Amino acid sequence: MNEVLLKDLYEYAQINNVPIIKDEGLDKLIEIIKKINAKKILEIGTAIAYSSICMALNSDAYIDTIERNKKMYDLAVDNVKKYNLPSRIKIFNEDALMIDTNILDKDYDLIFIDAAKAQYRKFFLKFSPLLRTGGIVFTDNLSFHGMVKKYQENNLNDVSKDLKALVRKINDFNIWLKNYDEFDTEFIDIGDGIAISIKK
Ligand code: SAM
């Protein structure tokens, strides 16, 4: 349903190689937003605002979203206007690792982490204090196109050193998250691999 609603953005992303959330992951994300009746969402990694707009159209939540790339940010601003959502989606053109969290809201119901994979632990630790107790961190791309499994099986040999290092970092993040006892985390093997972490 969502990619039909946003066919224009979906096609733009495919044609221009902009990575956006996969349909299955998006369906799960929206299911959770509805289930917890999320009113305030923080997203790390806007790209062209495909997921932000999908979240907004499928809920009545307010969304703050952070994007460091100016070209992506400009496209996101245009897309949010096109869908008449500037009053519900606020885009920050900043590096999430540098942003002063005081300019953001507090007590978010859900945080969607979807930016540079190598920095996931830093994002998690920086932004999870802004989440209310019982709120959810939704993390995407944790199987990284099946490469994390290959890495675990010691079978990731046909890739560059840099890519292998990135896959190792994602694997390390998964292990860390599983054992991080301020959250209860469930890993779900849909889309590109997601984690749903509930703040205790
Ligand atoms: N959430 C989007 C969607 O599903 O439609 C896709 C986001 S895309 C996978 C990741 C985006 O995160 C890229 O546009 C990239 O420029 C941005 N990004 C990466 N590292 C970032 C950082 N440290 N701060 C802010 N944005 C970042």
mmCIF file of C-alpha atoms and ligand atoms in Angstrom:
data_model
loop_
_atom_site.group_PDB
_atom_site.id
_atom_site.type_symbol
_atom_site.label_atom_id
_atom_site.label_comp_id
_atom_site.label_asym_id
_atom_site.label_seq_id
_atom_site.Cartn_x
_atom_site.Cartn_y
_atom_site.Cartn_z
ATOM 1 C CA MET A 1 0.000 0.000 0.000
ATOM 2 C CA ASN A 2 2.710 2.444 0.978
ATOM 3 C CA GLU A 3 4.795 2.255 -2.155
ATOM 4 C CA VAL A 4 1.640 2.835 -4.200
ATOM 5 C CA LEU A 5 0.789 5.882 -2.127
ATOM 6 C CA LEU A 6 4.321 7.236 -2.610
ATOM 7 C CA LYS A 7 5.001 5.789 -6.030
ATOM 8 C CA ASP A 8 6.809 8.940 -7.148
ATOM 9 C CA LEU A 9 9.292 8.869 -4.247
ATOM 10 C CA TYR A 10 9.674 5.112 -4.439
ATOM 11 C CA GLU A 11 10.548 5.274 -8.132
ATOM 12 C CA TYR A 12 12.906 8.205 -7.624
ATOM 13 C CA ALA A 13 14.741 6.172 -4.989
ATOM 14 C CA GLN A 14 15.041 3.133 -7.274
ATOM 15 C CA ILE A 15 16.235 5.142 -10.283
ATOM 16 C CA ASN A 16 18.723 7.215 -8.300
ATOM 17 C CA ASN A 17 19.986 4.480 -5.971
ATOM 18 C CA VAL A 18 18.731 6.173 -2.836
ATOM 19 C CA PRO A 19 18.517 3.496 -0.137
ATOM 20 C CA ILE A 20 15.059 3.477 1.455
ATOM 21 C CA ILE A 21 13.402 1.092 3.871
ATOM 22 C CA LYS A 22 12.141 -2.154 2.324
ATOM 23 C CA ASP A 23 8.400 -2.778 2.130
ATOM 24 C CA GLU A 24 8.363 -5.490 4.798
ATOM 25 C CA GLY A 25 10.360 -3.359 7.227
ATOM 26 C CA LEU A 26 8.094 -0.391 6.532
ATOM 27 C CA ASP A 27 4.961 -2.447 7.142
ATOM 28 C CA LYS A 28 6.390 -3.585 10.489
ATOM 29 C CA LEU A 29 7.379 -0.029 11.396
ATOM 30 C CA ILE A 30 3.876 1.253 10.660
ATOM 31 C CA GLU A 31 2.302 -1.677 12.507
ATOM 32 C CA ILE A 32 4.294 -0.732 15.625
ATOM 33 C CA ILE A 33 3.545 2.987 15.283
ATOM 34 C CA LYS A 34 -0.157 2.152 15.200
ATOM 35 C CA LYS A 35 0.095 -0.417 17.997
ATOM 36 C CA ILE A 36 1.753 1.962 20.450
ATOM 37 C CA ASN A 37 -0.236 4.923 19.105
ATOM 38 C CA ALA A 38 2.999 6.880 18.625
ATOM 39 C CA LYS A 39 2.560 10.635 18.728
ATOM 40 C CA LYS A 40 6.213 11.698 18.599
ATOM 41 C CA ILE A 41 8.799 10.026 16.401
ATOM 42 C CA LEU A 42 12.479 10.756 15.867
ATOM 43 C CA GLU A 43 14.173 9.443 12.718
ATOM 44 C CA ILE A 44 17.920 9.362 12.141
ATOM 45 C CA GLY A 45 18.524 9.335 8.367
ATOM 46 C CA THR A 46 15.826 11.056 6.287
ATOM 47 C CA ALA A 47 17.174 10.600 2.733
ATOM 48 C CA ILE A 48 14.327 11.864 0.496
ATOM 49 C CA ALA A 49 11.755 11.595 3.340
ATOM 50 C CA TYR A 50 10.128 8.452 1.947
ATOM 51 C CA SER A 51 9.859 6.741 5.343
ATOM 52 C CA SER A 52 9.000 9.998 7.164
ATOM 53 C CA ILE A 53 6.100 10.680 4.815
ATOM 54 C CA CYS A 54 4.920 7.050 5.010
ATOM 55 C CA MET A 55 4.967 7.235 8.819
ATOM 56 C CA ALA A 56 3.082 10.542 8.798
ATOM 57 C CA LEU A 57 0.431 9.372 6.326
ATOM 58 C CA ASN A 58 -0.212 6.245 8.364
ATOM 59 C CA SER A 59 -0.519 7.891 11.786
ATOM 60 C CA ASP A 60 -1.156 11.241 13.404
ATOM 61 C CA ALA A 61 2.378 11.428 14.815
ATOM 62 C CA TYR A 62 4.756 14.382 14.658
ATOM 63 C CA ILE A 63 8.104 13.445 13.187
ATOM 64 C CA ASP A 64 11.529 14.983 13.708
ATOM 65 C CA THR A 65 14.067 13.656 11.232
ATOM 66 C CA ILE A 66 17.787 14.315 10.787
ATOM 67 C CA GLU A 67 19.688 14.286 7.490
ATOM 68 C CA ARG A 68 23.279 15.458 7.037
ATOM 69 C CA ASN A 69 23.426 15.421 3.230
ATOM 70 C CA LYS A 70 22.292 18.797 1.842
ATOM 71 C CA LYS A 71 21.082 17.405 -1.481
ATOM 72 C CA MET A 72 18.968 14.773 0.287
ATOM 73 C CA TYR A 73 17.736 17.374 2.755
ATOM 74 C CA ASP A 74 16.596 19.692 -0.072
ATOM 75 C CA LEU A 75 14.780 16.839 -1.805
ATOM 76 C CA ALA A 76 13.191 15.833 1.506
ATOM 77 C CA VAL A 77 11.983 19.396 2.137
ATOM 78 C CA ASP A 78 10.376 19.506 -1.341
ATOM 79 C CA ASN A 79 8.748 16.108 -0.884
ATOM 80 C CA VAL A 80 7.340 16.993 2.528
ATOM 81 C CA LYS A 81 5.838 20.162 1.007
ATOM 82 C CA LYS A 82 4.435 18.180 -1.906
ATOM 83 C CA TYR A 83 2.588 15.941 0.553
ATOM 84 C CA ASN A 84 1.424 18.924 2.625
ATOM 85 C CA LEU A 85 3.216 17.712 5.718
ATOM 86 C CA PRO A 86 5.515 20.566 6.858
ATOM 87 C CA SER A 87 3.395 20.972 9.996
ATOM 88 C CA ARG A 88 3.994 17.324 10.961
ATOM 89 C CA ILE A 89 7.518 16.596 9.703
ATOM 90 C CA LYS A 90 10.460 18.721 10.819
ATOM 91 C CA ILE A 91 13.742 18.064 9.030
ATOM 92 C CA PHE A 92 17.097 18.977 10.553
ATOM 93 C CA ASN A 93 19.975 19.372 8.104
ATOM 94 C CA GLU A 94 22.664 18.223 10.551
ATOM 95 C CA ASP A 95 25.028 15.397 11.273
ATOM 96 C CA ALA A 96 23.190 13.325 13.867
ATOM 97 C CA LEU A 97 26.444 12.698 15.705
ATOM 98 C CA MET A 98 27.006 16.456 16.049
ATOM 99 C CA ILE A 99 23.479 17.750 16.648
ATOM 100 C CA ASP A 100 22.762 19.322 20.025
ATOM 101 C CA THR A 101 19.987 17.118 21.407
ATOM 102 C CA ASN A 102 18.616 20.093 23.353
ATOM 103 C CA ILE A 103 17.067 21.387 20.114
ATOM 104 C CA LEU A 104 15.090 18.150 19.793
ATOM 105 C CA ASP A 105 11.987 17.103 21.695
ATOM 106 C CA LYS A 106 11.966 14.700 24.646
ATOM 107 C CA ASP A 107 9.878 11.659 25.478
ATOM 108 C CA TYR A 108 9.669 10.356 21.918
ATOM 109 C CA ASP A 109 7.469 7.274 21.581
ATOM 110 C CA LEU A 110 9.636 5.795 18.839
ATOM 111 C CA ILE A 111 13.097 6.355 17.396
ATOM 112 C CA PHE A 112 13.861 4.972 13.938
ATOM 113 C CA ILE A 113 17.611 4.587 13.346
ATOM 114 C CA ASP A 114 18.374 4.404 9.628
ATOM 115 C CA ALA A 115 21.633 6.307 9.003
ATOM 116 C CA ALA A 116 25.327 5.318 8.672
ATOM 117 C CA LYS A 117 25.484 1.669 9.748
ATOM 118 C CA ALA A 118 28.961 1.901 11.271
ATOM 119 C CA GLN A 119 27.658 4.425 13.814
ATOM 120 C CA TYR A 120 24.611 2.572 15.061
ATOM 121 C CA ARG A 121 25.826 2.139 18.644
ATOM 122 C CA LYS A 122 26.690 5.844 18.872
ATOM 123 C CA PHE A 123 23.264 6.810 17.524
ATOM 124 C CA PHE A 124 21.573 4.431 19.921
ATOM 125 C CA LEU A 125 23.427 5.757 22.966
ATOM 126 C CA LYS A 126 23.062 9.397 21.933
ATOM 127 C CA PHE A 127 19.343 9.395 21.162
ATOM 128 C CA SER A 128 17.827 6.704 23.406
ATOM 129 C CA PRO A 129 17.797 9.067 26.429
ATOM 130 C CA LEU A 130 15.213 11.070 24.441
ATOM 131 C CA LEU A 131 12.877 8.074 24.407
ATOM 132 C CA ARG A 132 10.142 7.637 27.005
ATOM 133 C CA THR A 133 10.140 4.530 29.186
ATOM 134 C CA GLY A 134 8.312 1.816 27.241
ATOM 135 C CA GLY A 135 9.180 3.582 23.978
ATOM 136 C CA ILE A 136 10.719 1.734 21.041
ATOM 137 C CA VAL A 137 13.944 2.029 19.085
ATOM 138 C CA PHE A 138 13.448 0.526 15.619
ATOM 139 C CA THR A 139 16.739 -0.276 13.902
ATOM 140 C CA ASP A 140 16.976 -1.278 10.233
ATOM 141 C CA ASN A 141 19.530 -3.076 7.995
ATOM 142 C CA LEU A 142 20.877 -5.410 10.667
ATOM 143 C CA SER A 143 21.325 -8.334 8.309
ATOM 144 C CA PHE A 144 22.841 -6.001 5.692
ATOM 145 C CA HIS A 145 21.709 -7.817 2.567
ATOM 146 C CA GLY A 146 22.463 -11.223 4.134
ATOM 147 C CA MET A 147 26.126 -10.352 4.643
ATOM 148 C CA VAL A 148 26.034 -10.482 8.459
ATOM 149 C CA LYS A 149 25.005 -14.142 8.317
ATOM 150 C CA LYS A 150 27.771 -14.877 5.808
ATOM 151 C CA TYR A 151 30.251 -13.096 8.098
ATOM 152 C CA GLN A 152 29.126 -15.190 11.076
ATOM 153 C CA GLU A 153 29.610 -18.339 8.994
ATOM 154 C CA ASN A 154 33.089 -17.113 8.075
ATOM 155 C CA ASN A 155 31.963 -17.105 4.484
ATOM 156 C CA LEU A 156 32.284 -13.443 3.507
ATOM 157 C CA ASN A 157 35.327 -13.555 1.285
ATOM 158 C CA ASP A 158 34.170 -12.048 -1.992
ATOM 159 C CA VAL A 159 33.931 -8.441 -0.725
ATOM 160 C CA SER A 160 36.320 -5.550 -0.151
ATOM 161 C CA LYS A 161 38.151 -5.068 3.160
ATOM 162 C CA ASP A 162 36.123 -1.934 3.898
ATOM 163 C CA LEU A 163 32.815 -3.676 3.320
ATOM 164 C CA LYS A 164 33.880 -6.589 5.493
ATOM 165 C CA ALA A 165 34.840 -4.140 8.265
ATOM 166 C CA LEU A 166 31.390 -2.537 8.015
ATOM 167 C CA VAL A 167 29.660 -5.916 8.214
ATOM 168 C CA ARG A 168 31.779 -6.766 11.282
ATOM 169 C CA LYS A 169 30.649 -3.501 12.906
ATOM 170 C CA ILE A 170 26.990 -4.314 12.263
ATOM 171 C CA ASN A 171 27.521 -7.784 13.711
ATOM 172 C CA ASP A 172 29.206 -6.248 16.776
ATOM 173 C CA PHE A 173 26.296 -3.834 17.143
ATOM 174 C CA ASN A 174 23.792 -6.712 17.035
ATOM 175 C CA ILE A 175 25.675 -8.523 19.807
ATOM 176 C CA TRP A 176 25.956 -5.366 21.869
ATOM 177 C CA LEU A 177 22.243 -4.574 21.438
ATOM 178 C CA LYS A 178 21.210 -8.087 22.384
ATOM 179 C CA ASN A 179 23.110 -7.717 25.666
ATOM 180 C CA TYR A 180 22.257 -4.070 26.403
ATOM 181 C CA ASP A 181 20.100 -4.490 29.467
ATOM 182 C CA GLU A 182 18.455 -1.064 29.485
ATOM 183 C CA PHE A 183 16.352 -2.383 26.594
ATOM 184 C CA ASP A 184 14.525 -5.601 25.720
ATOM 185 C CA THR A 185 15.366 -6.326 22.101
ATOM 186 C CA GLU A 186 13.748 -8.609 19.563
ATOM 187 C CA PHE A 187 15.477 -9.223 16.226
ATOM 188 C CA ILE A 188 13.164 -9.937 13.307
ATOM 189 C CA ASP A 189 14.354 -11.406 10.045
ATOM 190 C CA ILE A 190 12.220 -9.342 7.668
ATOM 191 C CA GLY A 191 13.148 -6.651 5.172
ATOM 192 C CA ASP A 192 16.859 -6.119 5.635
ATOM 193 C CA GLY A 193 16.778 -7.317 9.252
ATOM 194 C CA ILE A 194 15.279 -5.178 11.971
ATOM 195 C CA ALA A 195 15.498 -4.879 15.735
ATOM 196 C CA ILE A 196 12.741 -3.685 18.016
ATOM 197 C CA SER A 197 14.123 -2.496 21.339
ATOM 198 C CA ILE A 198 11.795 -1.533 24.184
ATOM 199 C CA LYS A 199 13.131 0.852 26.825
ATOM 200 C CA LYS A 200 12.808 -0.604 30.331
HETATM 201 N N1 SAM B 1 14.958 6.479 6.302
HETATM 202 C C1 SAM B 1 15.023 6.685 4.856
HETATM 203 C C2 SAM B 1 13.896 5.951 4.189
HETATM 204 O O1 SAM B 1 13.691 4.748 4.513
HETATM 205 O O2 SAM B 1 13.213 6.545 3.341
HETATM 206 C C3 SAM B 1 16.330 6.179 4.291
HETATM 207 C C4 SAM B 1 17.572 6.713 4.943
HETATM 208 S S1 SAM B 1 19.035 6.235 4.099
HETATM 209 C C5 SAM B 1 19.115 4.530 4.383
HETATM 210 C C6 SAM B 1 20.290 6.844 5.170
HETATM 211 C C7 SAM B 1 20.433 8.358 5.174
HETATM 212 O O3 SAM B 1 21.137 8.695 6.369
HETATM 213 C C8 SAM B 1 21.247 8.907 4.024
HETATM 214 O O4 SAM B 1 20.485 9.861 3.316
HETATM 215 C C9 SAM B 1 22.457 9.555 4.681
HETATM 216 O O5 SAM B 1 22.868 10.764 4.075
HETATM 217 C C10 SAM B 1 21.956 9.802 6.095
HETATM 218 N N2 SAM B 1 23.004 9.817 7.126
HETATM 219 C C11 SAM B 1 24.057 8.973 7.246
HETATM 220 N N3 SAM B 1 24.786 9.278 8.328
HETATM 221 C C12 SAM B 1 24.175 10.346 8.910
HETATM 222 C C13 SAM B 1 24.468 11.135 10.054
HETATM 223 N N4 SAM B 1 25.537 10.899 10.820
HETATM 224 N N5 SAM B 1 23.633 12.149 10.356
HETATM 225 C C14 SAM B 1 22.555 12.412 9.583
HETATM 226 N N6 SAM B 1 22.238 11.711 8.480
HETATM 227 C C15 SAM B 1 23.029 10.685 8.143
#
